[in-house]
mmCIF file of C-alpha atoms in Angstrom:
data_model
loop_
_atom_site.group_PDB
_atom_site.id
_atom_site.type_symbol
_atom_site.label_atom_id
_atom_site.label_comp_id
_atom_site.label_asym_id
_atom_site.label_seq_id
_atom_site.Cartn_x
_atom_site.Cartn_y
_atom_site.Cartn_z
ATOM 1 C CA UNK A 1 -24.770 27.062 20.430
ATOM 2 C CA UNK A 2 -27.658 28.639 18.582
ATOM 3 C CA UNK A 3 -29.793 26.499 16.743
ATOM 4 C CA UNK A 4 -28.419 27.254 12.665
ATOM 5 C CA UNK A 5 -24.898 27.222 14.195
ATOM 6 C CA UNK A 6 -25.535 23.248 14.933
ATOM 7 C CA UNK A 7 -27.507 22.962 11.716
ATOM 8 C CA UNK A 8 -24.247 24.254 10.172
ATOM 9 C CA UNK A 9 -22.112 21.710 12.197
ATOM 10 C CA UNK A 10 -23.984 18.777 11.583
ATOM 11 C CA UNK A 11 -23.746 19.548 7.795
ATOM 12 C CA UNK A 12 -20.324 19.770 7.856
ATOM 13 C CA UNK A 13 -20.129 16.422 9.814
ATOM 14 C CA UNK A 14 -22.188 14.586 7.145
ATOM 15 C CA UNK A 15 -19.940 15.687 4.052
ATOM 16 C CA UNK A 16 -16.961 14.848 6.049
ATOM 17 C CA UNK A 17 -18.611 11.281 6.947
ATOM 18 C CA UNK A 18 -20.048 11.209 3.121
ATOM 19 C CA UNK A 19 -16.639 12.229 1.773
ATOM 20 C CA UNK A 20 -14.670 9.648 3.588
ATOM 21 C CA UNK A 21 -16.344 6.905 2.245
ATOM 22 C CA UNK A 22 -16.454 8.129 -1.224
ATOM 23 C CA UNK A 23 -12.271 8.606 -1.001
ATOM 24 C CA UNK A 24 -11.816 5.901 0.490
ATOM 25 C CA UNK A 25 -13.573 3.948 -2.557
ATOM 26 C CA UNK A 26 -12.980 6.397 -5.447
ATOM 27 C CA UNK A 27 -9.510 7.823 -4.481
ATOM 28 C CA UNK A 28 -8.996 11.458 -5.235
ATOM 29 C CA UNK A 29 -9.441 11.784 -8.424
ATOM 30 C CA UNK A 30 -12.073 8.873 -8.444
ATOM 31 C CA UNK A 31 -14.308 10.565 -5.944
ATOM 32 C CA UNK A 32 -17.281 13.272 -7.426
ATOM 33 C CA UNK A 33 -18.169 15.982 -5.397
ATOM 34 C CA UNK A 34 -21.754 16.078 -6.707
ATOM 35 C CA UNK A 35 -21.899 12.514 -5.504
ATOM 36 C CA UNK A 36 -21.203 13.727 -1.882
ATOM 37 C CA UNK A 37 -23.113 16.513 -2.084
ATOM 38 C CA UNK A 38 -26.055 14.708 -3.178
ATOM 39 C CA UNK A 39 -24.914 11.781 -0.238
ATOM 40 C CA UNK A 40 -24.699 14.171 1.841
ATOM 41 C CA UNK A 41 -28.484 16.548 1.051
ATOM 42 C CA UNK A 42 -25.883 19.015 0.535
ATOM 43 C CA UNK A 43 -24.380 20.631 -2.922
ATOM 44 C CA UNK A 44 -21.194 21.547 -4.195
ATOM 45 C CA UNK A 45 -21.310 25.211 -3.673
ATOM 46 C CA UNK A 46 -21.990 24.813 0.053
ATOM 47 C CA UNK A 47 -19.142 21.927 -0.066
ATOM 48 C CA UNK A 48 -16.599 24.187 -1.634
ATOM 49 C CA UNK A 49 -17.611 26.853 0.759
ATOM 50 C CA UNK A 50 -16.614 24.729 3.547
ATOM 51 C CA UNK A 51 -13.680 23.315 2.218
ATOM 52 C CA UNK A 52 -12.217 25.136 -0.639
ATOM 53 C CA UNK A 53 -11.080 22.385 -3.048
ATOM 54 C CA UNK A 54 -11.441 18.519 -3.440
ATOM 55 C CA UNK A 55 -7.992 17.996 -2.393
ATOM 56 C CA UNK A 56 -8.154 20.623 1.062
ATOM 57 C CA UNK A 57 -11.527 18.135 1.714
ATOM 58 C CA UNK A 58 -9.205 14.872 1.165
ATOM 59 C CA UNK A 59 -7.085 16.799 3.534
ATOM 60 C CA UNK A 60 -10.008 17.422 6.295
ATOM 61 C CA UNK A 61 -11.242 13.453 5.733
ATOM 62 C CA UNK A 62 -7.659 12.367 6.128
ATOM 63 C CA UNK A 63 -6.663 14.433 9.327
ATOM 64 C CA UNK A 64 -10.411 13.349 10.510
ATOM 65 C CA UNK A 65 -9.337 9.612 9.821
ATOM 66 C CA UNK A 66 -5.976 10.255 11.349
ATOM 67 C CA UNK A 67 -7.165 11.807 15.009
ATOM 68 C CA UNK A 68 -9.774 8.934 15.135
ATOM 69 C CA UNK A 69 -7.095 6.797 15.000
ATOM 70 C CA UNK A 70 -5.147 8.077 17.178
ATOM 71 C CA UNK A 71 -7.629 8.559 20.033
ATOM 72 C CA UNK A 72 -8.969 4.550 19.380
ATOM 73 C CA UNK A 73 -4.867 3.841 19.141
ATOM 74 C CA UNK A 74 -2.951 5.809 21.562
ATOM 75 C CA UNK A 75 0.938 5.062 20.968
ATOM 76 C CA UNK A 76 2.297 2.498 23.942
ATOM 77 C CA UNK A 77 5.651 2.180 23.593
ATOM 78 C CA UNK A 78 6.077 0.381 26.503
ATOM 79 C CA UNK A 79 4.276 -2.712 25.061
ATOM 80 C CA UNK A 80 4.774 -1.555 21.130
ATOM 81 C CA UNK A 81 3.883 -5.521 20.059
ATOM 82 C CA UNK A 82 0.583 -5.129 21.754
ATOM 83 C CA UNK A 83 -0.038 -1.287 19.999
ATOM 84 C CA UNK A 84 1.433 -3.081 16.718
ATOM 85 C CA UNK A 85 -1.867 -6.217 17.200
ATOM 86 C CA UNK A 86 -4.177 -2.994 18.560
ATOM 87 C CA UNK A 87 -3.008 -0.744 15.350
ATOM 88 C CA UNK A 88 -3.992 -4.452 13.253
ATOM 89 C CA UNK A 89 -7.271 -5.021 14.608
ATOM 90 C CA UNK A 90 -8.172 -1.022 14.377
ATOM 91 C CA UNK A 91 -7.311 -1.174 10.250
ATOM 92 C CA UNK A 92 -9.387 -4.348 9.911
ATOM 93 C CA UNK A 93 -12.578 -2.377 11.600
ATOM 94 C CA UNK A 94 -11.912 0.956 9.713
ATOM 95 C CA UNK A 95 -10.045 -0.069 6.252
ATOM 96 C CA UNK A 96 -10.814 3.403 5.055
ATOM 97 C CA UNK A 97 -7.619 4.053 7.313
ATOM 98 C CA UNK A 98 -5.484 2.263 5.329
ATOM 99 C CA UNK A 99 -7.195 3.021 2.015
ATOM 100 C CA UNK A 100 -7.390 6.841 2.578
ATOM 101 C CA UNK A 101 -3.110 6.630 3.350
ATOM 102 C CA UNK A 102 -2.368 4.712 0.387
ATOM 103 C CA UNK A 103 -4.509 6.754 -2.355
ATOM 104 C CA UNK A 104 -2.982 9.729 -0.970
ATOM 105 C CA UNK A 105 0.364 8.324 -1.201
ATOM 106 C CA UNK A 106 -0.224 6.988 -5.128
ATOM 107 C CA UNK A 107 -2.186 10.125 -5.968
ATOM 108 C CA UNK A 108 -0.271 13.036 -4.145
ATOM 109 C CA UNK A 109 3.237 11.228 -3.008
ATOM 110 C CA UNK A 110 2.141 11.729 0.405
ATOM 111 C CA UNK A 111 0.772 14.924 0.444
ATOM 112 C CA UNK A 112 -1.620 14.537 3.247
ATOM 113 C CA UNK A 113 0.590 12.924 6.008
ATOM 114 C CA UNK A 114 2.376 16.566 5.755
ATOM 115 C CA UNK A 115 -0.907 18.243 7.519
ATOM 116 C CA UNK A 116 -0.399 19.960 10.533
ATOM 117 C CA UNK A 117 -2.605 17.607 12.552
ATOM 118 C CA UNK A 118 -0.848 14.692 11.155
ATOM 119 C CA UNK A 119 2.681 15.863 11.549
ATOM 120 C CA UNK A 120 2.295 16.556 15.204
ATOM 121 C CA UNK A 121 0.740 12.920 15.642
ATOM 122 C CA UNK A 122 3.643 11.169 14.089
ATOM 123 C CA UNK A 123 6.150 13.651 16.146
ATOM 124 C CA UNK A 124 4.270 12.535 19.365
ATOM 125 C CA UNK A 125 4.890 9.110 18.284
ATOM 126 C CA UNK A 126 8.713 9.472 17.347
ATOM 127 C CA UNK A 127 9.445 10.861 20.831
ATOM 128 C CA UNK A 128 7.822 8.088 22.309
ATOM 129 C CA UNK A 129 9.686 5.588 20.680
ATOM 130 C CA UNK A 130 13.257 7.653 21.272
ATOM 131 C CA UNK A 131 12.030 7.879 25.091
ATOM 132 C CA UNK A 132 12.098 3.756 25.427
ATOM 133 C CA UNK A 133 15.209 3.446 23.112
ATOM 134 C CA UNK A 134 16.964 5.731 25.780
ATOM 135 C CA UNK A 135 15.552 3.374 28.539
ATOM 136 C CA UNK A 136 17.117 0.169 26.244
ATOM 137 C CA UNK A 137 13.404 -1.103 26.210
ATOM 138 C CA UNK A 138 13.628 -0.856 22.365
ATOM 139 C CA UNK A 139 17.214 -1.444 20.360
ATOM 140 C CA UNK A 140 18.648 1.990 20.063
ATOM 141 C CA UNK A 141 20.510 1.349 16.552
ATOM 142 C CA UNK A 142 17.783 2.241 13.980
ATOM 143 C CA UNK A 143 16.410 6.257 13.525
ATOM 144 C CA UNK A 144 12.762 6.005 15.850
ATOM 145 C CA UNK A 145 10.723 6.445 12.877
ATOM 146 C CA UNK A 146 12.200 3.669 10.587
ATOM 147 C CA UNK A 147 11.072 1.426 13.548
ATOM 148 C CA UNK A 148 7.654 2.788 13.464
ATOM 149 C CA UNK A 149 7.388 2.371 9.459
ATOM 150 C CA UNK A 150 8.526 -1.472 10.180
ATOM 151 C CA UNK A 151 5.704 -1.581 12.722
ATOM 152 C CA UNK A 152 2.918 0.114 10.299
ATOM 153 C CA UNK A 153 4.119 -1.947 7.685
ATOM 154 C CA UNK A 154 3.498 -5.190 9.469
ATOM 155 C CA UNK A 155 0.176 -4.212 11.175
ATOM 156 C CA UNK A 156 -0.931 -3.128 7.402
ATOM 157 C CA UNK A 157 0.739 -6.086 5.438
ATOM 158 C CA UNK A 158 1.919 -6.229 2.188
ATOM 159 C CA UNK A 159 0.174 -5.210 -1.378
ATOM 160 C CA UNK A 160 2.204 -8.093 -2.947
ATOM 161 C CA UNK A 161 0.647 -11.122 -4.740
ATOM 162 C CA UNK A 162 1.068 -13.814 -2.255
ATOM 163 C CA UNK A 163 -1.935 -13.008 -0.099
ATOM 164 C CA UNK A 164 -0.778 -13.555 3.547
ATOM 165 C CA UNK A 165 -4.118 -12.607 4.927
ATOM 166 C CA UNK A 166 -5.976 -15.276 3.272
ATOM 167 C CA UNK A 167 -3.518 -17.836 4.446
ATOM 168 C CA UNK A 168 -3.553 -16.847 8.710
ATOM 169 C CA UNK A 169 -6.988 -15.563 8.790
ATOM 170 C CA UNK A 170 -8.133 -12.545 10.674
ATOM 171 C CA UNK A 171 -8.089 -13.973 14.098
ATOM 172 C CA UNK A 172 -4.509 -15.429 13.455
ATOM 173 C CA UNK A 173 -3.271 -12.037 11.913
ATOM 174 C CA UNK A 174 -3.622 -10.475 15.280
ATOM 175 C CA UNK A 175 -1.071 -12.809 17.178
ATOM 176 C CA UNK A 176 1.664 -12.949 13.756
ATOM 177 C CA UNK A 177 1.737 -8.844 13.854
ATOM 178 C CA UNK A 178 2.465 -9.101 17.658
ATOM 179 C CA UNK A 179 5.330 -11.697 17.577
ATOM 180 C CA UNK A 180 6.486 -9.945 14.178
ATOM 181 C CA UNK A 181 6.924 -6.606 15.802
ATOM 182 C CA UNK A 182 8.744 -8.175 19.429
ATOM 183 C CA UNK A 183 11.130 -9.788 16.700
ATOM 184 C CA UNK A 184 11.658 -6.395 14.848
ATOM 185 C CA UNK A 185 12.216 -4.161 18.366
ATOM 186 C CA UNK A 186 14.182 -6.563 20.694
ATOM 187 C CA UNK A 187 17.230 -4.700 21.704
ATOM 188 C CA UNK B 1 9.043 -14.341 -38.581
ATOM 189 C CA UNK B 2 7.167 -11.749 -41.406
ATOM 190 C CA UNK B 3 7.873 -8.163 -41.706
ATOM 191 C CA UNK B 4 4.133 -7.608 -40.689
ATOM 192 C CA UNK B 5 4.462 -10.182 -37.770
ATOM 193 C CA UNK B 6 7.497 -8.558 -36.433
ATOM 194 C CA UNK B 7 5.184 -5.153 -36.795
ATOM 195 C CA UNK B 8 2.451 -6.579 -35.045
ATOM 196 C CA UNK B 9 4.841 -7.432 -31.950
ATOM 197 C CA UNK B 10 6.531 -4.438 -31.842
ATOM 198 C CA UNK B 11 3.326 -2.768 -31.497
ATOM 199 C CA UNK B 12 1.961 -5.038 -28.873
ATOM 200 C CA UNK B 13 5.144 -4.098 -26.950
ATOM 201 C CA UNK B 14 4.990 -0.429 -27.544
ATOM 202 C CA UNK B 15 1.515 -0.220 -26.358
ATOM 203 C CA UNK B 16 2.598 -2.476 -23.431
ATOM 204 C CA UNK B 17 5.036 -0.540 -22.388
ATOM 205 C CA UNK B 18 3.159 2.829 -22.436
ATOM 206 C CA UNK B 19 0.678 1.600 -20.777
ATOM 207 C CA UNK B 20 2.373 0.688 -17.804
ATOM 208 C CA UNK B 21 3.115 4.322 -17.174
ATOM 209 C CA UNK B 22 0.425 5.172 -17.984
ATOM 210 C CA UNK B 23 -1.367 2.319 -14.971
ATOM 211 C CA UNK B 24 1.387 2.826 -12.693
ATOM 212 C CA UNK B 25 0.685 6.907 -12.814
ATOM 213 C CA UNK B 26 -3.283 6.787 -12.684
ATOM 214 C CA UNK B 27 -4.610 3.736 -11.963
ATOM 215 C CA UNK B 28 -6.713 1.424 -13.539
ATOM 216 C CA UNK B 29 -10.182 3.998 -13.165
ATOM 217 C CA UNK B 30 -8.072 7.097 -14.122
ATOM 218 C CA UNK B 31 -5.969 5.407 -17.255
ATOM 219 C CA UNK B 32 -6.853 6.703 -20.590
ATOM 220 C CA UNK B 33 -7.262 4.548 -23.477
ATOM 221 C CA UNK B 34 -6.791 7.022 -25.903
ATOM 222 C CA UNK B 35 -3.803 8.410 -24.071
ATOM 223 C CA UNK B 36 -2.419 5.041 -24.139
ATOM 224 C CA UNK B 37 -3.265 4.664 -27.935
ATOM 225 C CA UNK B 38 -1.420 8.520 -28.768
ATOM 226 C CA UNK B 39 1.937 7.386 -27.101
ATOM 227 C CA UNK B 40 1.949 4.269 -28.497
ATOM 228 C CA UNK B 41 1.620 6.144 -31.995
ATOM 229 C CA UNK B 42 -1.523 3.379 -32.082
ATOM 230 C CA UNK B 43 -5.219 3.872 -32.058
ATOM 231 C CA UNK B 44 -7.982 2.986 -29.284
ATOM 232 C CA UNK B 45 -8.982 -0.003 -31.808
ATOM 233 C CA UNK B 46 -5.846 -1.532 -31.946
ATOM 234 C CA UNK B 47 -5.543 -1.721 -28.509
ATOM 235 C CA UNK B 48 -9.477 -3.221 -27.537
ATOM 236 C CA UNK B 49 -8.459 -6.036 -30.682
ATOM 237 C CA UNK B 50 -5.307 -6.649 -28.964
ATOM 238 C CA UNK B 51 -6.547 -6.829 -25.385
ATOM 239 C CA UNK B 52 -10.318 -6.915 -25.202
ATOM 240 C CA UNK B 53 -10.528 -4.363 -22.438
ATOM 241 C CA UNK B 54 -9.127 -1.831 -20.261
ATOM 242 C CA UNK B 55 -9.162 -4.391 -17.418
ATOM 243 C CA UNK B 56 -7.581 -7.304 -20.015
ATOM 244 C CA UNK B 57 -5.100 -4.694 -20.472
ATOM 245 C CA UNK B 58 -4.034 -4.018 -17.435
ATOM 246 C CA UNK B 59 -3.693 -7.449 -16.614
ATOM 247 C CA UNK B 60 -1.561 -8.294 -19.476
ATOM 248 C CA UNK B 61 0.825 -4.861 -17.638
ATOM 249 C CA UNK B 62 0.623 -6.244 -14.575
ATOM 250 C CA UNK B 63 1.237 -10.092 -15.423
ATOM 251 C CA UNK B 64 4.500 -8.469 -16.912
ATOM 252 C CA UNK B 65 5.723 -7.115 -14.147
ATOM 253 C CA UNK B 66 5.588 -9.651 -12.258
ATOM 254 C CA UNK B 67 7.174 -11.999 -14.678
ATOM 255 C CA UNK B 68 10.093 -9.430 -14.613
ATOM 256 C CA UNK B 69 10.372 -9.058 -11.174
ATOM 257 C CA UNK B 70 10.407 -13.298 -10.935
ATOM 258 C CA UNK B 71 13.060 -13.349 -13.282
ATOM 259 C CA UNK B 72 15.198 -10.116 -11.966
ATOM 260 C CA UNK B 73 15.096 -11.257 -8.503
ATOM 261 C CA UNK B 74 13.810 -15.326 -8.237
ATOM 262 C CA UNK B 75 13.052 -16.095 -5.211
ATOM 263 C CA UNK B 76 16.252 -17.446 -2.954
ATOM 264 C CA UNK B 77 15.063 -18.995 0.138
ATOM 265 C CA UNK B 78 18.053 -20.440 1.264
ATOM 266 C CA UNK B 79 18.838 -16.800 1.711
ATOM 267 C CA UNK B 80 15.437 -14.757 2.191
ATOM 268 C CA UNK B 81 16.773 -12.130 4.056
ATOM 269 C CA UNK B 82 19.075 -10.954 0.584
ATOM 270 C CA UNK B 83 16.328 -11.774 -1.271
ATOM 271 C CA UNK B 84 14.161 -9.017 0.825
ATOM 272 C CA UNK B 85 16.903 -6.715 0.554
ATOM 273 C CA UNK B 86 17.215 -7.402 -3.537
ATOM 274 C CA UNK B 87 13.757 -6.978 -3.966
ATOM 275 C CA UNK B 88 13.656 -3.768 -1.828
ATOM 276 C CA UNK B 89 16.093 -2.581 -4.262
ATOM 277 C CA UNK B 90 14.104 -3.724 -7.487
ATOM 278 C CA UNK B 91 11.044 -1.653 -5.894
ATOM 279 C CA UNK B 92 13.225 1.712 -6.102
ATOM 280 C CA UNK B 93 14.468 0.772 -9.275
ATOM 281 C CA UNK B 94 10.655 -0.074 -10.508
ATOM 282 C CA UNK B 95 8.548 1.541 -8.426
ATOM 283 C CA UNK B 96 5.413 0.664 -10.791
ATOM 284 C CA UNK B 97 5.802 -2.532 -9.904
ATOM 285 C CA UNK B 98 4.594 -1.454 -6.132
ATOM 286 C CA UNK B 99 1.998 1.180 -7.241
ATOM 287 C CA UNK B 100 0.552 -1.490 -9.888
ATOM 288 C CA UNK B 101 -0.185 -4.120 -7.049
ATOM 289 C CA UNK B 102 -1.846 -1.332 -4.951
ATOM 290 C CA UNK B 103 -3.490 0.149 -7.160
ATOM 291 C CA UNK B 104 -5.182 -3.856 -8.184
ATOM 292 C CA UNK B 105 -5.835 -4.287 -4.609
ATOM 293 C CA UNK B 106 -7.650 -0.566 -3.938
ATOM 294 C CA UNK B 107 -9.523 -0.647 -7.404
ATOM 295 C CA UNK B 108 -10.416 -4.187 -7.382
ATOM 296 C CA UNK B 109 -9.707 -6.051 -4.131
ATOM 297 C CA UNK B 110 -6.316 -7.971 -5.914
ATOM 298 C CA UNK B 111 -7.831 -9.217 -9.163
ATOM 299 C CA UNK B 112 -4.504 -8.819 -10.634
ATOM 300 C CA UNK B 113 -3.060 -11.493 -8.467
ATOM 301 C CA UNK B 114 -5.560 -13.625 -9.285
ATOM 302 C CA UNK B 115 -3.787 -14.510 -13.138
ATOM 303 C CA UNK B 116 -2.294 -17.493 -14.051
ATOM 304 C CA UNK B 117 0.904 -15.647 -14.169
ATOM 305 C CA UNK B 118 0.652 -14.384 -10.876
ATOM 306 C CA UNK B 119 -0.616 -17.598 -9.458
ATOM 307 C CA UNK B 120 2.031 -19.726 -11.151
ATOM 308 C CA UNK B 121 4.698 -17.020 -9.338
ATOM 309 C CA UNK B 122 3.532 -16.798 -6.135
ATOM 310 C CA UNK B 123 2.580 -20.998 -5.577
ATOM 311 C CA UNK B 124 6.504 -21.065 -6.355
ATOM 312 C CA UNK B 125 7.559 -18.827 -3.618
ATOM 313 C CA UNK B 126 5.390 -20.798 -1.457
ATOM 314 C CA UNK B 127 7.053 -24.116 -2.180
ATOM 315 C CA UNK B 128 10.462 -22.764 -1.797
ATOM 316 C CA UNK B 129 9.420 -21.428 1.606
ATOM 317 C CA UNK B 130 7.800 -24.537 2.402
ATOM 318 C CA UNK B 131 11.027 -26.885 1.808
ATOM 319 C CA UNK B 132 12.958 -24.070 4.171
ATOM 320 C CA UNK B 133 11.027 -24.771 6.740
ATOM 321 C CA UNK B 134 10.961 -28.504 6.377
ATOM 322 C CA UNK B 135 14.619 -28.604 6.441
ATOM 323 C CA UNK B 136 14.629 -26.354 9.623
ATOM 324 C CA UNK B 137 16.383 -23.128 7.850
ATOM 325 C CA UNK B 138 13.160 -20.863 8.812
ATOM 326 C CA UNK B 139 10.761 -21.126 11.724
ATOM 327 C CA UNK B 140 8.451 -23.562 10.594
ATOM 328 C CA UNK B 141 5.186 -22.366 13.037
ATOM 329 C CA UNK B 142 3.497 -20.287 10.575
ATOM 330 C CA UNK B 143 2.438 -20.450 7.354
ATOM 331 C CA UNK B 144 4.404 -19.761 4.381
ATOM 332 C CA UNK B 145 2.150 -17.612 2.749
ATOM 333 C CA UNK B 146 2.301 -15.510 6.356
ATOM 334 C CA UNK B 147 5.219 -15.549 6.210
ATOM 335 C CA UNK B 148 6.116 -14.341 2.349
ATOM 336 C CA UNK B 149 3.945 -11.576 3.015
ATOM 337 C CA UNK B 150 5.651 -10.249 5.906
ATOM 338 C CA UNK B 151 8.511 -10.511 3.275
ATOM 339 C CA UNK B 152 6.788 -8.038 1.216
ATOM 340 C CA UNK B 153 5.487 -6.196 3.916
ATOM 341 C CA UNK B 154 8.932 -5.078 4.981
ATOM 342 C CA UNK B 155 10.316 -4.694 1.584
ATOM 343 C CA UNK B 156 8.007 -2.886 0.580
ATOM 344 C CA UNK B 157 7.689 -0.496 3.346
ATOM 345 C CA UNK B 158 4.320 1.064 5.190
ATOM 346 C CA UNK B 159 1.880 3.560 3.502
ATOM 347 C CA UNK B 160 0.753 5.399 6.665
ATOM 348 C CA UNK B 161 1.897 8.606 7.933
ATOM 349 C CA UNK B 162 5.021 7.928 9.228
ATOM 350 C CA UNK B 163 7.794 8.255 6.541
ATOM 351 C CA UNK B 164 10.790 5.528 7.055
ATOM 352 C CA UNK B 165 12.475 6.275 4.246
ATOM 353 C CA UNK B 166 12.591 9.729 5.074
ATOM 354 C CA UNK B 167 14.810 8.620 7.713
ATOM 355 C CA UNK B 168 16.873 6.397 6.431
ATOM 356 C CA UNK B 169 17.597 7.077 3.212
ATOM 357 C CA UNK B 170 17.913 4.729 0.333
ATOM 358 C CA UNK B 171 20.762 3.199 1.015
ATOM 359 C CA UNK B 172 19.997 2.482 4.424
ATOM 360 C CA UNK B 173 17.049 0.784 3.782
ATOM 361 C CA UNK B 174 18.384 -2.305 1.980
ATOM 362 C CA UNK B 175 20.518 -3.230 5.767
ATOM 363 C CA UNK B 176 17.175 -2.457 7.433
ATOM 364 C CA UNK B 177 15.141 -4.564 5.822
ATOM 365 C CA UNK B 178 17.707 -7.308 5.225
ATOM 366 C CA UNK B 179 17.800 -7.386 9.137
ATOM 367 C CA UNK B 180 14.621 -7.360 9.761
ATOM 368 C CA UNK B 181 14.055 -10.277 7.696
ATOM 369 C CA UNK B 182 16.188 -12.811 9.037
ATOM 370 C CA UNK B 183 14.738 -11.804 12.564
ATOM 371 C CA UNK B 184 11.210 -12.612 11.273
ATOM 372 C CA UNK B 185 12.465 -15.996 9.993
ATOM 373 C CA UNK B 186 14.955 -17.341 12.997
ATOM 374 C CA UNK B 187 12.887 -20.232 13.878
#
């Protein structure tokens, strides 16, 4: 790789690491792009070159955020509690995970889980979870991908008012999202 | 009550009400005063004598919500597994009510549920849960709290990229969650 090609590589890999923290803080329309340009010792024009809009960079953080996650988190549906306390623990390192999903979902109804890259992760993940329903591992009677949003919804918890976090602590949160999720699967 | 008094409420309401649309649409950063004012056929300095400040405001929205949700759907925990599944149903009638409490937590780590209202609600809940479990109806061998927000959790569904509802539909999703309730809470 010639020398201005990795200049122009690394560049790109600070905006998207700038970016991601000002999303995950600001939301979409919360976060400036002058503020990760200047972040970044980049400016707009050479961020809009790169990525087009604000929302097609959300996009890049998101799908960034998203194969991270899956690479630290590979799907085992053969022990899904233990992926469910794995998926738990993961979210509590990187909240930006969490964050970045929920903006996008309150700002753009979702818009960026309907990315390529994302899309083909949650398909992988869905024919994982049909594959041990088939082997009666899992109970066969609710669609694959209901089961998975019971199991991200326990791993994330609630945005409710009673604060369940405060009440089991981090270290206890680990073990209640592992016996949560055998409850939920059990055939 | 006076003519003017009875004004003076009516107004309060008016800008109440707009401005939970207004909240629930944009969040707290990206809500506009003056927006809120035009709708409400008010004016910015009504609404700062009234309420003090954006924040005050959206407290006094969100404090409402809640109150309506306690009183549409109190909490039953003789029967918590219909009481997930009624207020599963509340959250598609009033989905603000969801994208209020998110938007709290994301823009200001859950001040929202920090009002007496709120406070009042949820220390309620966690009684009722608490006598439930003395009188061996739920598993007694986590906390309440926990165990209210895994409630919520399921009720309210995930926000990652995996789309239950997509799957199951609407009507659907009342049975799911009202059976994955009561196998959270078999002691």
């Amino acid at each position: 790789m010639s020398p201005m090609r990795r200049d122009a590589e690394g560049t790109r890999r600070r905006i998207l690491d700038v970016a991601t923290i000002e999303f995950a803080r600001h939301g979409i329309a919360g976060a400036r792009v002058d503020r990760i340009a200047a972040a970044a010792g980049s400016n707009k024009a050479m961020i809009y070159a790169y990525y087009d809009s604000k929302d097609r960079l959300f996009d890049a953080v998101f799908d960034a955020v998203v194969v991270r996650n899956v690479n630290d988190v590979p799907i085992d549906a053969d022990d899904l509690p233990e992926y469910a306390a794995r998926l738990c623990e993961q979210y509590e390192r990187y909240p930006e995970v969490v964050r970045l999903a929920t903006w996008d979902r309150l700002e753009r109804g979702g818009a960026g889980a309907r990315t390529a890259v994302v899309v083909e992760a949650s398909a992988h993940k869905v024919a994982e979870v049909v594959r041990v329903q088939a082997a009666g591992l899992v109970r066969p009677d609710l669609p694959a991908a209901t089961l998975l949003g019971l199991i991200y919804a326990v791993a994330q918890g609630p945005s409710d008012s009673v604060d369940a976090d405060r009440a089991t602590g981090s270290t206890g949160r680990r073990d209640v999202v592992k016996d949560a999720v055998a409850r939920l699967i059990r055939p």
